[in-house]
Amino acid sequence: MVFTMVFLKLVEWLVYQLLANSCYRAAMKVKNYGFFFRNPPLRSQQHQASPNIYPSVTKCGVQNRGSQTLVCDIDGTLLRSHSFFPYFMLVAFEGGNLLRAFLLLLSYPFLCLLNYKLKLRVMIFITFCGLRLKDMDSVGRAVLPKFFLENINLQVYEIWAATGCRVVCTSIPRVMVEGFLKEYLSVDSVLGTELHTSGKRFTGLLTSSGLLVKHKAVKEFLGEERPDIGIGSSGLHHHHFISLCKEAYVVTKEDLKNRATIMPKSKYPKPLIFHDGRLAFLPTPLATLVMFMWLPPGIILAIFRLLLGIYLPYKLIIFFGCIGGVTIQAKGCNPSGRKTGKGVLYVCTHRTLLDPVFLSTSLGKSLTAVTYSLSKVSEVIAPIKTVRLTRDRKIDGDTMERLLSEGDLVVCPEGTTCREPYLLRFSSLFAELTEEIVPVAIDTKVGMFYGTTASGLKCLDPIFFLMNPRPAYYIHVLGKVPREMTCAGGKTSHEVANNIQRQLADALGFECTSLTRRDKYLMLAGNEGVVKDNKR
């Protein structure tokens, strides 16, 4: 009943806004062009209607700004993009579902006809109506920061970093940007549009204050004190709030075309190691349309690729896999076990759940994989033998000893996947089991979907990876670790694990970290990444 009333009020307000805007635009056309389009305004006059009265942000110095206050917007200013549609799409897809994302995509042609304020209200309603608060929190913490970081305006950020107090005011919902701004950019205050909630869900409507009026928000927040620096875009709607500042600068379209505004990863304010979500691309309207068109054939292709891996012999898998668009680049030797008959322990970096499968395929022999968590579906469809570990060091050590006596074994000592060029801390248990250790450097490339998740359904991880148009696996089998570098040669298990971590990082061009599986899941999913086993 509450939803019905909210929906009817929204429709009533939307129709009123559409009629009012339509009538207003028609009246303005009659006024500007004449009833029969006589005496149209000159193009030069149209351009002169909105002159830039403030200098470019490139004119702003960064020296001696440590005690000053900076106020800026986010879209078209702190971020290079003027359109926030891709970020609403990320919330709709990652926090909501395919249907919500599809509805937002269908609304895009309609949104192009609306003014900025009405467009924003419609996107907010479609994206947030019925969305759970905890889902938005997860997307804001684990998904959006990656795409925000890739879109930061370096010129604005350098001024931002030089100031002592930073305030962001934006018409965008505060919940979409606050987590990123405080976690990565150390913002002091975020003034944004507030959303109405009912219980544990958003209603899709705004609070009574409506869309944020920036100059009013800045006045109320800072009182009589004038901010030292104000940065906005070249649009006139930004000029009002930056006029309150002692110094005002704008980011022009010419500034955004300059490649100097693109921030390289080496200059990120904080390294991006963990992030979540399925989409590996920024979902602009065109890119999102391509994704939805690809989904039906992509699902069929993923099933086809999966069946190839299950039923065909290794040599045919590689041949038909290449025909099906899967790239496998493998190099290195194929070592054998000792004469005692004990198997080789392959120590791999962890990119997706399919790592042991692709390693087995590239080596052309059957392997056994041990894992800490695996869905029942993945366990059933796996073309190689998989064994679950318990996280009890003694029990897991005995299990792996037994499996090594039966044949070759694959272990991923990071304990979880990592998408970025970093290696998590290696568990040292594997080093205590054998001296027959072979490090394997594995990396993957995807263009549309990530094949890993921290908060989604893990049983779909292989499907999403194989749904990519051209997924790629890079496998480098390094030489067997010398005996003197193993526990049998006098090294401790931690020294062996750290040494192999460095070898693999060097082979891939990655960076070693001391972060663990627990750190990843606490950040991305708010838990320690341990699934309770009710049987135990």
Coordinates of N, CA and C in Angstrom, one line a residue, residues 335-427:
P335 N 57.7 -30.5 -15.1 CA 58.6 -31.3 -14.3 C 57.9 -32.6 -13.8
S336 N 58.6 -33.6 -13.5 CA 58.1 -34.8 -13.0 C 58.5 -35.0 -11.5
G337 N 57.8 -35.9 -10.8 CA 58.1 -36.2 -9.4 C 59.3 -37.0 -9.2
R338 N 59.7 -37.2 -8.0 CA 60.9 -37.9 -7.7 C 60.7 -39.4 -7.9
K339 N 61.8 -40.1 -7.9 CA 61.7 -41.6 -8.1 C 60.9 -42.3 -7.0
T340 N 60.8 -41.6 -5.9 CA 60.1 -42.2 -4.8 C 58.6 -42.3 -5.1
G341 N 58.2 -41.6 -6.2 CA 56.8 -41.7 -6.5 C 55.9 -40.6 -6.0
K342 N 56.5 -39.7 -5.1 CA 55.7 -38.6 -4.6 C 55.5 -37.6 -5.6
G343 N 54.3 -37.0 -5.6 CA 53.9 -36.1 -6.7 C 54.6 -34.7 -6.5
V344 N 54.4 -33.9 -7.5 CA 54.9 -32.5 -7.5 C 53.8 -31.6 -6.9
L345 N 54.3 -30.6 -6.1 CA 53.4 -29.6 -5.6 C 53.5 -28.3 -6.4
Y346 N 52.4 -28.0 -7.1 CA 52.4 -26.8 -7.9 C 51.8 -25.7 -7.1
V347 N 52.6 -24.6 -6.9 CA 52.2 -23.5 -6.0 C 51.9 -22.3 -7.0
C348 N 50.6 -21.9 -7.0 CA 50.1 -21.0 -8.1 C 49.6 -19.7 -7.4
T349 N 49.7 -18.6 -8.2 CA 49.0 -17.4 -7.9 C 47.5 -17.7 -8.2
H350 N 46.6 -16.9 -7.6 CA 45.2 -17.2 -7.6 C 44.4 -16.1 -8.3
R351 N 43.9 -16.4 -9.5 CA 43.2 -15.4 -10.3 C 41.7 -15.7 -10.3
T352 N 41.4 -17.0 -10.6 CA 40.0 -17.4 -10.6 C 39.9 -18.9 -10.1
L353 N 38.7 -19.4 -10.0 CA 38.5 -20.8 -9.5 C 39.0 -21.8 -10.6
L354 N 39.2 -21.3 -11.8 CA 39.6 -22.1 -12.9 C 41.1 -22.3 -13.1
D355 N 41.9 -21.7 -12.2 CA 43.3 -21.8 -12.2 C 43.8 -23.2 -12.4
P356 N 43.4 -24.1 -11.4 CA 43.9 -25.5 -11.6 C 43.5 -26.2 -12.8
V357 N 42.3 -25.9 -13.3 CA 41.8 -26.5 -14.6 C 42.7 -26.1 -15.8
F358 N 43.0 -24.8 -15.9 CA 43.8 -24.3 -17.0 C 45.2 -24.8 -16.9
L359 N 45.7 -24.9 -15.6 CA 47.1 -25.5 -15.5 C 47.1 -26.9 -15.9
S360 N 46.1 -27.7 -15.5 CA 46.0 -29.1 -15.9 C 46.0 -29.2 -17.4
T361 N 45.2 -28.3 -18.0 CA 45.0 -28.4 -19.5 C 46.4 -28.0 -20.2
S362 N 47.0 -27.0 -19.7 CA 48.3 -26.6 -20.3 C 49.4 -27.6 -20.2
L363 N 49.4 -28.3 -19.0 CA 50.4 -29.4 -18.8 C 50.0 -30.7 -19.4
G364 N 48.8 -30.8 -19.8 CA 48.3 -32.1 -20.4 C 48.3 -33.3 -19.5
K365 N 48.0 -33.0 -18.2 CA 47.9 -34.2 -17.3 C 47.0 -33.9 -16.2
S366 N 46.5 -34.9 -15.5 CA 45.5 -34.7 -14.5 C 46.1 -34.3 -13.2
L367 N 45.5 -33.3 -12.5 CA 46.0 -32.8 -11.3 C 44.9 -32.8 -10.3
T368 N 45.3 -32.8 -9.0 CA 44.3 -32.6 -7.9 C 44.4 -31.2 -7.3
A369 N 43.3 -30.5 -7.1 CA 43.3 -29.2 -6.6 C 42.7 -29.2 -5.2
V370 N 43.4 -28.5 -4.2 CA 42.8 -28.3 -2.9 C 42.3 -26.8 -2.8
T371 N 41.2 -26.7 -2.1 CA 40.6 -25.3 -2.0 C 39.9 -25.2 -0.6
Y372 N 39.9 -23.9 -0.2 CA 39.2 -23.7 1.1 C 37.7 -23.6 1.0
S373 N 37.2 -23.0 -0.1 CA 35.8 -22.9 -0.2 C 35.4 -23.1 -1.7
L374 N 34.5 -23.9 -2.0 CA 34.0 -24.3 -3.3 C 32.6 -24.6 -3.3
S375 N 31.8 -24.0 -4.2 CA 30.4 -24.3 -4.2 C 30.1 -25.7 -4.7
K376 N 29.0 -26.3 -4.3 CA 28.6 -27.6 -4.7 C 28.5 -27.7 -6.3
V377 N 28.0 -26.6 -6.9 CA 27.9 -26.7 -8.4 C 29.3 -26.7 -9.0
S378 N 30.2 -25.9 -8.5 CA 31.6 -25.9 -9.1 C 32.3 -27.2 -8.9
E379 N 32.0 -27.8 -7.7 CA 32.6 -29.1 -7.4 C 32.1 -30.2 -8.3
V380 N 30.8 -30.2 -8.7 CA 30.2 -31.2 -9.5 C 30.7 -31.1 -11.0
I381 N 30.8 -29.8 -11.5 CA 31.2 -29.6 -12.9 C 32.7 -29.6 -13.1
A382 N 33.5 -29.6 -12.0 CA 35.0 -29.5 -12.2 C 35.5 -30.7 -13.0
P383 N 36.3 -30.5 -14.0 CA 36.8 -31.6 -14.8 C 38.0 -32.3 -14.1
I384 N 38.5 -31.8 -13.0 CA 39.6 -32.4 -12.3 C 39.1 -32.6 -10.8
K385 N 39.9 -33.5 -10.1 CA 39.5 -33.8 -8.7 C 39.8 -32.6 -7.8
T386 N 38.8 -32.3 -7.0 CA 38.9 -31.2 -6.1 C 38.7 -31.7 -4.6
V387 N 39.5 -31.2 -3.7 CA 39.3 -31.6 -2.3 C 39.3 -30.3 -1.4
R388 N 38.3 -30.3 -0.5 CA 38.1 -29.1 0.4 C 39.0 -29.3 1.6
L389 N 39.6 -28.1 2.0 CA 40.4 -28.0 3.2 C 39.5 -27.5 4.3
T390 N 39.9 -27.6 5.5 CA 39.1 -27.3 6.7 C 39.6 -26.1 7.4
R391 N 40.7 -25.5 7.1 CA 41.4 -24.4 7.8 C 41.9 -24.9 9.2
D392 N 41.9 -26.2 9.4 CA 42.6 -26.7 10.6 C 44.0 -27.2 10.1
R393 N 45.1 -26.5 10.6 CA 46.4 -26.7 10.0 C 46.8 -28.2 10.0
K394 N 46.6 -28.9 11.1 CA 47.0 -30.3 11.2 C 46.2 -31.2 10.3
I395 N 44.9 -31.0 10.2 CA 44.1 -31.8 9.4 C 44.4 -31.6 7.9
D396 N 44.5 -30.3 7.5 CA 44.8 -29.9 6.2 C 46.2 -30.4 5.7
G397 N 47.2 -30.4 6.7 CA 48.5 -30.9 6.3 C 48.5 -32.4 6.0
D398 N 47.8 -33.1 6.9 CA 47.6 -34.6 6.6 C 46.9 -34.9 5.3
T399 N 45.9 -34.1 5.0 CA 45.2 -34.3 3.7 C 46.1 -34.1 2.5
M400 N 46.8 -33.0 2.6 CA 47.7 -32.7 1.4 C 48.9 -33.7 1.3
E401 N 49.4 -34.2 2.4 CA 50.4 -35.2 2.4 C 49.9 -36.5 1.7
R402 N 48.7 -36.8 2.0 CA 48.0 -38.0 1.4 C 47.8 -37.8 -0.1
L403 N 47.4 -36.7 -0.5 CA 47.1 -36.4 -1.9 C 48.4 -36.4 -2.7
L404 N 49.5 -35.9 -2.1 CA 50.8 -35.8 -2.7 C 51.3 -37.2 -2.9
S405 N 51.0 -38.1 -2.0 CA 51.5 -39.5 -2.2 C 50.7 -40.2 -3.3
E406 N 49.6 -39.6 -3.7 CA 48.8 -40.2 -4.8 C 49.1 -39.6 -6.2
G407 N 49.7 -38.4 -6.2 CA 49.9 -37.8 -7.5 C 50.2 -36.3 -7.3
D408 N 50.2 -35.6 -8.4 CA 50.5 -34.1 -8.4 C 49.4 -33.3 -7.8
L409 N 49.8 -32.2 -7.1 CA 48.8 -31.5 -6.4 C 49.0 -30.0 -6.7
V410 N 47.8 -29.3 -6.8 CA 47.8 -27.8 -7.0 C 47.3 -27.1 -5.8
V411 N 48.1 -26.1 -5.3 CA 47.6 -25.3 -4.2 C 47.8 -23.8 -4.5
C412 N 46.9 -23.0 -4.0 CA 47.0 -21.5 -4.2 C 47.1 -20.9 -2.7
P413 N 48.3 -20.7 -2.3 CA 48.6 -20.3 -0.9 C 48.1 -18.9 -0.5
E414 N 47.6 -18.1 -1.5 CA 47.0 -16.8 -1.1 C 45.7 -17.0 -0.4
G415 N 45.0 -18.1 -0.7 CA 43.8 -18.5 -0.1 C 42.5 -17.8 -0.7
T416 N 42.7 -16.8 -1.6 CA 41.6 -16.1 -2.2 C 42.2 -15.4 -3.5
T417 N 41.3 -15.0 -4.3 CA 41.7 -14.4 -5.6 C 42.0 -12.9 -5.4
C418 N 42.8 -12.4 -6.3 CA 43.0 -10.9 -6.3 C 43.1 -10.5 -7.7
R419 N 42.3 -9.4 -8.1 CA 42.2 -9.0 -9.5 C 43.4 -8.1 -9.9
E420 N 43.9 -7.3 -9.0 CA 44.9 -6.3 -9.3 C 46.3 -6.9 -9.3
P421 N 47.3 -6.2 -9.8 CA 48.7 -6.8 -9.9 C 49.4 -6.8 -8.5
Y422 N 48.8 -7.5 -7.6 CA 49.3 -7.7 -6.3 C 49.2 -9.1 -5.9
L423 N 50.1 -9.6 -5.0 CA 50.1 -10.9 -4.5 C 49.8 -10.8 -3.0
L424 N 48.8 -11.5 -2.5 CA 48.5 -11.5 -1.0 C 49.6 -12.4 -0.3
R425 N 49.6 -12.3 1.0 CA 50.5 -13.1 1.8 C 50.3 -14.6 1.6
F426 N 51.4 -15.4 1.4 CA 51.3 -16.8 1.2 C 51.2 -17.5 2.5
S427 N 50.3 -18.5 2.6 CA 50.3 -19.4 3.8 C 51.5 -20.3 3.6

